[in-house]
Structures are given as structure tokens and as C-alpha cells.
């Protein structure tokens, strides 16, 4: 950026806060003559502390300015932004957004400025999904199902103060084959999140993903307290209503203790304990522990073991999952992609509501466990447009004559 262009932008700020209250100073820079067109603006910028020139007393107005130098000017303008009028404040905000990385390197908290701009932010997502499933028993087809669903989510994040925020999410999902007859509309997120001393606190209806999400990745209602950095601890108490172990839809009591620890910059260990008290059934204790290792910047491998005391079905209390991942998509980066292959052996007692698209073979919504593999990839078609496709081939762990194949492809649009 040419120095005179940057100077002109900053001058708008300096003039708006300086006005006629500034006394006419002596010539601040030896290379800016009093008759030069920029003399008054440069003088006011120097007196306001926005520019300081070089150590030899020169301004060097014809020199090309680096982004770092421009960020320094913006930082000084931000420091006095309370004095600026509304129009100038908009200019400062726009410059701060453009030079956010450089400002962060200078130690300037751009997020504090963002809070001043507006305390309510909106975002959203649209998803179009196609599923095709085939269920067989001893080679005989029991069911073949095709679904086409459209889902919309609208998010709102309202900053209450510098420590607390409100988050809400409205979700609407509809079966495209039923012409509006089969739809689901709800506020699936509704919570407060913030700081209480050294603790992070979340209260309301929100998503949790303890450990690797193999046992649970879904919405809960209650309160969670989190603390720690290298060793991170999350403690939750509340309810949930989606346990795949049992078919009844009810709000079961749920308690979670989740821990994660970075053994190195490449190796992480995670573990979670779940205590579930379903209505009309004995309590269930479930454990999930695992490791993930970043072999190279593009290759990651993970392994997870699960164990429960679920005893409604004999020998259905253990689980194992492993995945090899390559790269990973970034919705801000067109052309980025990720691919993965995983294998799982998840008995009935080890899954509450998994992050896996398909965790178990089921008949009439009754789970029979899942053993098999999945391959998948995702690709950013254009910025904020993600295409994902998976194929999963499973057999039941209760009866391995029960087999199901799943194909899914979807497009997501983020805004």
C-alpha cells in the first residue's frame, strides 16, 4: 500500500478526533514541506500519535508501506477509537478486520473491537442428503430404503458481556418425498456459556462429544463445567433422550466425566465415563478410551476401546474402533479435501448416540450392534460448500447373519 493512501485513511481518523483543539505544531518531518498538499494531515496525524515517521526525522511518503506498518497505524487509531465519530469508526473497523493477523501479532485484541461492533451474530447451514440402505438376513432382503432429506439450521450468538454469551439454534428437517407432511422443527440449541473464575460453564441444551464421540455425539440438557489446558476436564450432569441401547424415547439421567491430555504435539489421549439411568431399567456405566497420532501433517490414525456393564443381552458390552484419515477439508479453502477408512466392532451396550453416520445394524429401530468398515471422503466444491460421501458395510454383533449396507451423499452450504 502506498504511504500516502494509508496516510489519507488515517487522516480521516486524526481529523475527526483532533479538530481545531490541536495547536499548530512545528514541522514534524523534514521531508514534508509546509506547502505540500499533505502537510496539514501529516501534522495532525503526528500530533495525535497515529504516525511517528522514521528515526532520522523523515516521513518518506513515497515509500511503499508494508502490511505490518499499516497495522501499526491502525492499532494506534484503534487505541483512540472512542473519540472517533460513527463514520470514522466504520473505517477503523473495516481496516481492523482486513489486518486482523498483523494486529494479533502486535498484541492488539481484535475480538474486543468486534464486541464493540455488535453483540449479536448470525450464521447458518443448509444440507441436502441422500441415503440408500439395504438390509438382509441370511442373504434374503428384508428391507431396501431410500431417503432424501433437507435440513436448515440458523444460529444466533449474542454476547451478553465480555465473559458470557447466549447461543441458540433453530433446526428444521424435512423428508423431500413427503411434500411437507414429514418435518421436524425445533430449537435444538438453547444455552448460556461463559466464565466463572477458572472454569468454563455451559448451561442449557447443547451438543457434547466426549472422547472421540464413538459412544456419544449429540444434544444434551443440563450443565457442564470445564477446566484445564494441556489436561482438559469436562464434567456434565443432566438428561438425554436418544440412547440407541434402548428403543424407548425418554429423557434419561446422564452424567459424564471427560478427560483429554496432549502427550506431545502429535499424540493425544482421551477418555470418558458415562453413567446413564434409563427409566424402568438398571443404570448403565460406560467407558470410552482412545489415542490419536499425527504421523505426518496429512496422515492421522486413531484407536478407541469401549466397555460397559450393559447386561440385557449377553456378551454385548465391548467395542473397538480405529480410523486412518488423510488430509482434511477446510470449508474456507476451495479444493481442499479429506478421506478416511475405519473399522468398528461396536456391540449393543457401547453406543448411546454415536458420531458415526451408522453405528449399528437395526431392525424396526431395534439395534443389533455393528461390525464392519466405512470409507468416505469430503471435498470443498467452492468456499462454504462441502460435499461428503460415505459407504458403510456392517453385520450385526448380536447375529452376524443380519447384514446392512449404507450409502450416503450430501451437500452442505454454510453462511
CSV table of C-alpha atoms in Angstrom, one decimal:
chain,number,residue,atom,x,y,z
A,1,UNK,CA,0.0,0.0,0.0
A,2,UNK,CA,1.4,3.4,-0.9
A,3,UNK,CA,2.2,5.5,2.2
A,4,UNK,CA,0.1,8.5,1.0
A,5,UNK,CA,-3.0,6.2,0.7
A,6,UNK,CA,-2.6,4.8,4.2
A,7,UNK,CA,-2.0,8.4,5.4
A,8,UNK,CA,-5.2,9.6,3.8
A,9,UNK,CA,-7.2,6.8,5.5
A,10,UNK,CA,-5.7,7.5,8.9
A,11,UNK,CA,-6.1,11.2,8.4
A,12,UNK,CA,-9.8,10.8,8.4
A,13,UNK,CA,-9.5,9.5,12.0
A,14,UNK,CA,-7.0,12.1,13.1
A,15,UNK,CA,-9.0,15.0,11.9
A,16,UNK,CA,-12.2,13.6,13.5
A,17,UNK,CA,-10.6,13.5,16.9
A,18,UNK,CA,-8.2,16.4,16.7
A,19,UNK,CA,-10.3,19.2,15.1
A,20,UNK,CA,-9.2,22.7,16.0
A,21,UNK,CA,-8.3,21.8,19.5
A,22,UNK,CA,-4.8,20.9,18.4
A,23,UNK,CA,-2.3,23.7,18.4
A,24,UNK,CA,-0.3,24.1,15.2
A,25,UNK,CA,3.0,22.3,15.9
A,26,UNK,CA,6.3,22.8,14.3
A,27,UNK,CA,7.0,20.9,11.1
A,28,UNK,CA,7.3,17.2,12.3
A,29,UNK,CA,9.2,15.8,9.3
A,30,UNK,CA,12.0,17.4,7.4
A,31,UNK,CA,10.8,15.9,4.1
A,32,UNK,CA,7.2,17.2,4.3
A,33,UNK,CA,7.4,20.9,3.2
A,34,UNK,CA,4.8,23.3,4.7
A,35,UNK,CA,3.3,23.9,1.3
A,36,UNK,CA,2.9,20.2,0.4
A,37,UNK,CA,-0.7,19.1,0.0
A,38,UNK,CA,-0.4,16.5,2.8
A,39,UNK,CA,1.3,18.8,5.3
A,40,UNK,CA,-1.8,19.5,7.5
A,41,UNK,CA,-2.9,15.9,7.5
A,42,UNK,CA,0.5,14.6,8.4
A,43,UNK,CA,1.0,17.2,11.1
A,44,UNK,CA,-2.3,16.2,12.7
A,45,UNK,CA,-1.5,12.5,12.5
A,46,UNK,CA,1.8,13.0,14.1
A,47,UNK,CA,0.4,15.2,16.9
A,48,UNK,CA,-2.4,12.6,17.5
A,49,UNK,CA,0.3,9.9,17.8
A,50,UNK,CA,-1.0,7.9,14.8
A,51,UNK,CA,2.2,8.2,12.8
A,52,UNK,CA,5.8,8.8,14.1
A,53,UNK,CA,7.9,8.6,11.0
A,54,UNK,CA,11.5,7.3,10.9
A,55,UNK,CA,14.4,7.8,13.3
A,56,UNK,CA,16.1,10.3,11.0
A,57,UNK,CA,13.2,12.7,11.2
A,58,UNK,CA,11.7,11.8,7.8
A,59,UNK,CA,8.3,10.7,6.8
A,60,UNK,CA,9.2,9.0,3.5
A,61,UNK,CA,5.7,9.5,2.0
A,62,UNK,CA,6.6,7.9,-1.4
A,63,UNK,CA,7.8,4.7,0.1
A,64,UNK,CA,5.6,1.6,-0.2
A,65,UNK,CA,4.2,0.7,3.2
A,66,UNK,CA,4.3,-2.9,4.5
A,67,UNK,CA,1.2,-4.5,6.0
A,68,UNK,CA,2.9,-4.5,9.3
A,69,UNK,CA,3.5,-0.7,9.2
A,70,UNK,CA,-0.1,-0.2,8.2
A,71,UNK,CA,-1.3,-2.4,11.1
A,72,UNK,CA,0.8,-0.2,13.4
A,73,UNK,CA,-1.2,2.8,12.2
A,74,UNK,CA,-4.5,1.0,12.6
A,75,UNK,CA,-3.6,-0.1,16.1
A,76,UNK,CA,-2.9,3.5,17.2
A,77,UNK,CA,-6.2,4.6,15.7
A,78,UNK,CA,-8.0,1.7,17.5
A,79,UNK,CA,-6.5,2.8,20.8
A,80,UNK,CA,-8.3,6.1,20.5
A,81,UNK,CA,-11.4,4.9,18.6
A,82,UNK,CA,-13.7,6.1,21.3
A,83,UNK,CA,-13.0,9.7,20.2
A,84,UNK,CA,-14.0,9.0,16.6
A,85,UNK,CA,-17.3,9.7,15.0
A,86,UNK,CA,-19.6,6.9,13.7
A,87,UNK,CA,-18.4,7.1,10.1
A,88,UNK,CA,-14.7,7.1,11.1
A,89,UNK,CA,-15.4,4.2,13.5
A,90,UNK,CA,-16.7,2.1,10.5
A,91,UNK,CA,-13.5,2.8,8.6
A,92,UNK,CA,-11.4,1.7,11.6
A,93,UNK,CA,-13.5,-1.5,12.0
A,94,UNK,CA,-13.1,-2.4,8.3
A,95,UNK,CA,-9.3,-1.8,8.5
A,96,UNK,CA,-9.1,-3.9,11.7
A,97,UNK,CA,-10.9,-6.8,10.0
A,98,UNK,CA,-8.5,-6.7,7.0
A,99,UNK,CA,-5.4,-6.5,9.1
A,100,UNK,CA,-6.5,-8.9,11.8
A,101,UNK,CA,-3.5,-11.2,11.6
A,102,UNK,CA,-1.0,-8.4,11.7
A,103,UNK,CA,-2.8,-6.8,14.6
A,104,UNK,CA,-2.8,-10.0,16.6
A,105,UNK,CA,0.9,-10.3,16.0
A,106,UNK,CA,1.2,-6.8,17.5
A,107,UNK,CA,-0.8,-7.9,20.5
A,108,UNK,CA,-3.9,-6.0,19.6
A,109,UNK,CA,-7.2,-7.8,20.6
A,110,UNK,CA,-9.3,-7.5,17.5
A,111,UNK,CA,-12.0,-9.6,19.2
A,112,UNK,CA,-12.6,-6.8,21.7
A,113,UNK,CA,-13.2,-4.5,18.8
A,114,UNK,CA,-15.7,-7.0,17.3
A,115,UNK,CA,-17.6,-6.9,20.5
A,116,UNK,CA,-18.0,-3.2,20.2
A,117,UNK,CA,-19.3,-3.5,16.6
A,118,UNK,CA,-22.3,-5.7,17.6
A,119,UNK,CA,-23.1,-8.2,20.2
A,120,UNK,CA,-25.4,-10.4,18.1
A,121,UNK,CA,-24.1,-12.6,15.3
A,122,UNK,CA,-26.0,-14.9,12.9
A,123,UNK,CA,-24.8,-17.9,10.9
A,124,UNK,CA,-26.4,-20.9,9.3
A,125,UNK,CA,-26.3,-24.1,7.3
A,126,UNK,CA,-28.3,-25.9,4.6
A,127,UNK,CA,-27.9,-29.6,4.0
A,128,UNK,CA,-29.3,-31.8,1.2
A,129,UNK,CA,-28.8,-35.5,1.9
A,130,UNK,CA,-29.5,-38.7,0.0
A,131,UNK,CA,-29.4,-42.2,1.8
A,132,UNK,CA,-29.7,-45.7,0.4
A,133,UNK,CA,-29.8,-48.6,2.8
A,134,UNK,CA,-30.2,-52.4,2.1
A,135,UNK,CA,-30.9,-54.8,5.0
A,136,UNK,CA,-30.5,-58.6,4.5
A,137,UNK,CA,-30.8,-61.7,6.8
A,138,UNK,CA,-29.1,-64.9,5.6
A,139,UNK,CA,-29.0,-63.4,2.1
A,140,UNK,CA,-32.7,-62.6,2.0
A,141,UNK,CA,-33.6,-59.0,1.6
A,142,UNK,CA,-35.6,-57.6,4.5
A,143,UNK,CA,-35.7,-54.0,3.6
A,144,UNK,CA,-34.4,-51.5,1.0
A,145,UNK,CA,-34.9,-47.9,1.9
A,146,UNK,CA,-34.1,-44.6,0.2
A,147,UNK,CA,-34.4,-41.2,1.9
A,148,UNK,CA,-34.0,-37.6,0.7
A,149,UNK,CA,-33.8,-35.0,3.5
A,150,UNK,CA,-33.2,-31.3,3.6
A,151,UNK,CA,-32.1,-29.7,6.8
A,152,UNK,CA,-31.7,-26.0,7.7
A,153,UNK,CA,-30.0,-24.6,10.8
A,154,UNK,CA,-30.0,-20.9,11.9
A,155,UNK,CA,-27.6,-20.0,14.6
A,156,UNK,CA,-27.6,-16.9,16.9
A,157,UNK,CA,-24.7,-15.9,19.2
A,158,UNK,CA,-25.4,-12.9,21.5
A,159,UNK,CA,-22.6,-11.6,23.6
A,160,UNK,CA,-24.1,-10.6,27.0
A,161,UNK,CA,-20.8,-9.2,28.3
A,162,UNK,CA,-17.1,-10.0,27.9
A,163,UNK,CA,-17.5,-13.2,29.9
A,164,UNK,CA,-20.9,-14.6,29.0
A,165,UNK,CA,-22.8,-15.3,25.8
A,166,UNK,CA,-26.2,-16.8,24.7
A,167,UNK,CA,-26.3,-19.3,21.9
A,168,UNK,CA,-29.4,-20.6,20.1
A,169,UNK,CA,-30.0,-22.8,17.1
A,170,UNK,CA,-33.2,-23.4,15.2
A,171,UNK,CA,-33.2,-26.6,13.1
A,172,UNK,CA,-35.8,-27.7,10.5
A,173,UNK,CA,-35.6,-31.0,8.7
A,174,UNK,CA,-38.0,-32.3,6.1
A,175,UNK,CA,-38.4,-35.5,4.0
A,176,UNK,CA,-38.4,-34.2,0.4
A,177,UNK,CA,-40.5,-37.2,-0.7
A,178,UNK,CA,-43.4,-36.3,1.6
A,179,UNK,CA,-44.2,-32.8,0.4
A,180,UNK,CA,-44.1,-31.2,3.9
A,181,UNK,CA,-46.0,-33.9,5.6
A,182,UNK,CA,-42.9,-35.3,7.5
A,183,UNK,CA,-40.9,-32.5,9.0
A,184,UNK,CA,-39.2,-31.7,12.3
A,185,UNK,CA,-38.8,-28.1,13.6
A,186,UNK,CA,-37.2,-27.4,16.9
A,187,UNK,CA,-34.7,-25.2,18.9
A,188,UNK,CA,-32.1,-27.8,19.4
A,189,UNK,CA,-29.6,-25.4,20.9
A,190,UNK,CA,-30.5,-23.0,23.7
A,191,UNK,CA,-27.8,-22.3,26.3
A,192,UNK,CA,-25.6,-19.8,28.1
A,193,UNK,CA,-21.8,-20.2,28.1
A,194,UNK,CA,-19.2,-18.2,29.9
A,195,UNK,CA,-16.5,-18.0,32.6
A,196,UNK,CA,-16.9,-18.5,36.4
A,197,UNK,CA,-13.4,-17.9,37.7
A,198,UNK,CA,-11.1,-20.5,36.3
A,199,UNK,CA,-14.0,-22.6,35.0
A,200,UNK,CA,-15.8,-22.6,31.7
A,201,UNK,CA,-19.5,-23.1,32.3
A,202,UNK,CA,-22.3,-24.1,29.8
A,203,UNK,CA,-25.9,-24.4,30.9
A,204,UNK,CA,-29.0,-25.4,28.8
A,205,UNK,CA,-29.4,-27.5,25.7
A,206,UNK,CA,-26.2,-28.1,23.7
A,207,UNK,CA,-24.0,-30.7,22.0
A,208,UNK,CA,-21.4,-32.8,23.7
A,209,UNK,CA,-18.7,-35.0,22.1
A,210,UNK,CA,-16.8,-36.8,24.9
A,211,UNK,CA,-13.6,-38.5,24.0
A,212,UNK,CA,-13.8,-39.5,20.3
A,213,UNK,CA,-17.6,-39.4,20.0
A,214,UNK,CA,-17.9,-43.1,19.3
A,215,UNK,CA,-20.3,-43.6,22.3
A,216,UNK,CA,-21.9,-40.1,22.2
A,217,UNK,CA,-22.0,-37.1,20.0
A,218,UNK,CA,-25.4,-35.4,20.4
A,219,UNK,CA,-27.6,-32.9,22.2
A,220,UNK,CA,-27.9,-33.0,26.0
A,221,UNK,CA,-29.8,-30.8,28.5
A,222,UNK,CA,-28.1,-29.8,31.7
A,223,UNK,CA,-24.9,-28.1,32.9
A,224,UNK,CA,-21.2,-28.7,32.1
A,225,UNK,CA,-18.1,-27.3,33.9
A,226,UNK,CA,-14.8,-27.4,32.1
A,227,UNK,CA,-11.2,-26.6,33.2
A,228,UNK,CA,-7.6,-27.2,32.3
A,229,UNK,CA,-5.5,-26.7,29.3
A,230,UNK,CA,-3.0,-29.4,28.5
A,231,UNK,CA,-5.1,-31.7,30.7
A,232,UNK,CA,-8.7,-30.8,29.9
A,233,UNK,CA,-11.6,-31.9,32.1
A,234,UNK,CA,-15.3,-31.7,31.4
A,235,UNK,CA,-18.0,-32.6,33.9
A,236,UNK,CA,-21.6,-32.8,32.9
A,237,UNK,CA,-24.9,-33.6,34.7
A,238,UNK,CA,-28.3,-33.6,33.0
A,239,UNK,CA,-30.5,-35.6,30.7
A,240,UNK,CA,-30.6,-37.1,27.2
A,241,UNK,CA,-33.3,-38.8,25.1
A,242,UNK,CA,-31.7,-40.8,22.3
A,243,UNK,CA,-30.0,-43.9,23.8
A,244,UNK,CA,-29.5,-46.4,21.0
A,245,UNK,CA,-29.0,-49.2,23.6
A,246,UNK,CA,-32.8,-48.9,24.4
A,247,UNK,CA,-35.6,-48.2,21.9
A,248,UNK,CA,-37.8,-46.2,24.2
A,249,UNK,CA,-37.6,-42.4,23.7
A,250,UNK,CA,-37.3,-40.9,27.1
A,251,UNK,CA,-35.2,-38.3,29.0
A,252,UNK,CA,-32.7,-40.5,30.8
A,253,UNK,CA,-30.4,-39.1,33.5
A,254,UNK,CA,-26.9,-38.7,32.2
A,255,UNK,CA,-23.6,-38.0,33.9
A,256,UNK,CA,-20.3,-37.6,32.1
A,257,UNK,CA,-16.7,-37.1,33.1
A,258,UNK,CA,-14.4,-36.4,30.1
A,259,UNK,CA,-10.7,-36.0,30.0
A,260,UNK,CA,-8.2,-35.3,27.3
A,261,UNK,CA,-4.4,-34.9,27.5
A,262,UNK,CA,-1.8,-33.9,24.9
A,263,UNK,CA,1.2,-36.3,25.5
A,264,UNK,CA,3.0,-34.5,22.7
A,265,UNK,CA,2.3,-32.2,19.8
A,266,UNK,CA,1.5,-35.3,17.8
A,267,UNK,CA,0.0,-37.8,20.3
A,268,UNK,CA,-3.3,-37.3,22.3
A,269,UNK,CA,-5.1,-39.5,24.8
A,270,UNK,CA,-8.8,-39.1,25.6
A,271,UNK,CA,-11.2,-40.9,27.9
A,272,UNK,CA,-14.8,-40.6,29.0
A,273,UNK,CA,-17.1,-42.1,31.6
A,274,UNK,CA,-20.8,-42.2,31.2
A,275,UNK,CA,-23.4,-43.0,33.8
A,276,UNK,CA,-26.9,-43.4,32.4
A,277,UNK,CA,-30.1,-44.1,34.4
A,278,UNK,CA,-32.9,-45.0,31.9
A,279,UNK,CA,-36.4,-45.1,33.3
A,280,UNK,CA,-37.5,-48.6,34.1
A,281,UNK,CA,-34.1,-50.1,33.5
A,282,UNK,CA,-30.9,-50.7,35.5
A,283,UNK,CA,-28.3,-48.0,35.4
A,284,UNK,CA,-25.6,-48.3,32.7
A,285,UNK,CA,-21.9,-47.5,33.2
A,286,UNK,CA,-19.9,-47.0,30.0
A,287,UNK,CA,-16.2,-46.1,29.4
A,288,UNK,CA,-14.5,-44.9,26.2
A,289,UNK,CA,-10.7,-44.5,26.0
A,290,UNK,CA,-8.5,-43.9,23.0
A,291,UNK,CA,-5.4,-42.4,21.3
A,292,UNK,CA,-4.8,-40.5,18.2
A,293,UNK,CA,-1.4,-39.9,16.5
A,294,UNK,CA,-0.5,-37.5,13.7
A,295,UNK,CA,2.1,-39.5,11.7
A,296,UNK,CA,2.6,-36.7,9.1
A,297,UNK,CA,0.9,-33.3,8.5
A,298,UNK,CA,-1.6,-35.2,6.3
A,299,UNK,CA,-2.0,-38.6,8.0
A,300,UNK,CA,-3.7,-39.4,11.3
A,301,UNK,CA,-4.6,-42.6,13.0
A,302,UNK,CA,-6.8,-43.2,16.0
A,303,UNK,CA,-7.9,-46.2,18.1
A,304,UNK,CA,-10.8,-46.4,20.6
A,305,UNK,CA,-11.9,-49.0,23.1
A,306,UNK,CA,-15.3,-49.1,24.8
A,307,UNK,CA,-16.6,-51.2,27.7
A,308,UNK,CA,-20.0,-51.1,29.5
A,309,UNK,CA,-21.9,-53.1,32.2
A,310,UNK,CA,-24.9,-53.4,29.9
A,311,UNK,CA,-26.4,-56.9,30.7
A,312,UNK,CA,-29.8,-57.1,28.8
A,313,UNK,CA,-28.0,-59.1,26.1
A,314,UNK,CA,-25.2,-61.5,26.9
A,315,UNK,CA,-21.7,-60.6,25.7
A,316,UNK,CA,-22.8,-57.2,24.2
A,317,UNK,CA,-20.7,-54.9,26.3
A,318,UNK,CA,-17.5,-54.2,24.4
A,319,UNK,CA,-16.5,-52.0,21.4
A,320,UNK,CA,-13.5,-51.2,19.3
A,321,UNK,CA,-13.0,-48.6,16.6
A,322,UNK,CA,-10.0,-47.5,14.5
A,323,UNK,CA,-9.6,-45.0,11.7
A,324,UNK,CA,-7.0,-43.8,9.2
A,325,UNK,CA,-7.5,-40.3,7.9
A,326,UNK,CA,-5.8,-38.4,5.1
A,327,UNK,CA,-5.7,-34.6,5.0
A,328,UNK,CA,-9.0,-32.8,5.8
A,329,UNK,CA,-11.3,-30.4,4.2
A,330,UNK,CA,-11.4,-26.7,5.1
A,331,UNK,CA,-14.7,-25.0,4.0
A,332,UNK,CA,-12.9,-21.7,3.6
A,333,UNK,CA,-10.5,-23.3,1.1
A,334,UNK,CA,-11.9,-24.3,-2.3
A,335,UNK,CA,-10.4,-27.7,-3.5
A,336,UNK,CA,-9.4,-28.9,-0.1
A,337,UNK,CA,-10.5,-32.5,0.8
A,338,UNK,CA,-10.2,-35.3,3.3
A,339,UNK,CA,-10.5,-39.1,3.0
A,340,UNK,CA,-10.8,-41.8,5.6
A,341,UNK,CA,-11.3,-45.5,6.2
A,342,UNK,CA,-12.4,-47.0,9.5
A,343,UNK,CA,-13.2,-50.4,11.1
A,344,UNK,CA,-15.5,-50.8,14.0
A,345,UNK,CA,-16.9,-53.7,16.2
A,346,UNK,CA,-19.5,-52.0,18.4
A,347,UNK,CA,-21.6,-54.2,20.5
A,348,UNK,CA,-25.1,-53.1,21.6
A,349,UNK,CA,-24.1,-51.9,25.0
A,350,UNK,CA,-21.4,-49.5,23.8
A,351,UNK,CA,-23.3,-46.8,21.8
A,352,UNK,CA,-25.5,-44.1,23.2
A,353,UNK,CA,-25.7,-41.8,20.1
A,354,UNK,CA,-22.5,-42.1,18.0
A,355,UNK,CA,-20.8,-39.5,15.8
A,356,UNK,CA,-20.6,-42.3,13.2
A,357,UNK,CA,-23.2,-41.9,10.5
A,358,UNK,CA,-24.1,-45.5,11.0
A,359,UNK,CA,-23.1,-47.3,14.2
A,360,UNK,CA,-25.3,-50.4,14.2
A,361,UNK,CA,-27.5,-52.6,12.1
A,362,UNK,CA,-31.1,-52.1,13.2
A,363,UNK,CA,-34.4,-53.8,12.5
A,364,UNK,CA,-37.5,-51.7,13.2
A,365,UNK,CA,-35.3,-49.3,15.1
A,366,UNK,CA,-34.0,-52.0,17.4
A,367,UNK,CA,-30.2,-52.0,17.4
A,368,UNK,CA,-28.3,-55.3,16.8
A,369,UNK,CA,-24.7,-53.9,17.1
A,370,UNK,CA,-22.4,-53.1,14.2
A,371,UNK,CA,-19.2,-54.8,12.9
A,372,UNK,CA,-17.6,-53.7,9.6
A,373,UNK,CA,-16.0,-50.9,7.8
A,374,UNK,CA,-16.7,-47.4,6.3
A,375,UNK,CA,-14.9,-45.4,3.6
A,376,UNK,CA,-15.6,-41.8,2.9
A,377,UNK,CA,-14.4,-38.5,1.6
A,378,UNK,CA,-15.3,-34.9,1.6
A,379,UNK,CA,-14.5,-32.1,-0.8
A,380,UNK,CA,-14.9,-28.3,-0.8
A,381,UNK,CA,-16.6,-27.6,-4.2
A,382,UNK,CA,-16.4,-23.9,-3.6
A,383,UNK,CA,-15.9,-21.8,-0.5
A,384,UNK,CA,-18.5,-22.8,2.2
A,385,UNK,CA,-19.8,-25.6,0.0
A,386,UNK,CA,-18.9,-29.1,1.3
A,387,UNK,CA,-19.7,-32.4,-0.5
A,388,UNK,CA,-19.4,-35.6,1.6
A,389,UNK,CA,-19.9,-39.2,0.5
A,390,UNK,CA,-19.7,-42.4,2.6
A,391,UNK,CA,-20.2,-46.1,2.2
A,392,UNK,CA,-20.6,-48.4,5.2
A,393,UNK,CA,-20.9,-52.2,5.2
A,394,UNK,CA,-21.9,-53.8,8.6
A,395,UNK,CA,-23.1,-57.0,10.1
A,396,UNK,CA,-24.9,-57.4,13.5
A,397,UNK,CA,-22.9,-58.3,16.6
A,398,UNK,CA,-25.9,-60.0,18.1
A,399,UNK,CA,-26.4,-62.1,14.9
A,400,UNK,CA,-23.9,-61.9,12.2
A,401,UNK,CA,-26.4,-63.2,9.6
A,402,UNK,CA,-28.0,-59.8,9.8
A,403,UNK,CA,-26.2,-57.5,7.3
A,404,UNK,CA,-26.8,-53.9,6.2
A,405,UNK,CA,-25.1,-51.7,3.6
A,406,UNK,CA,-25.4,-47.9,3.7
A,407,UNK,CA,-24.6,-45.3,1.0
A,408,UNK,CA,-24.8,-41.6,1.8
A,409,UNK,CA,-24.0,-38.5,-0.2
A,410,UNK,CA,-24.8,-34.9,0.8
A,411,UNK,CA,-24.1,-31.2,0.1
A,412,UNK,CA,-23.7,-28.7,2.9
A,413,UNK,CA,-23.9,-24.9,2.4
A,414,UNK,CA,-22.6,-22.7,5.2
A,415,UNK,CA,-23.3,-19.0,5.6
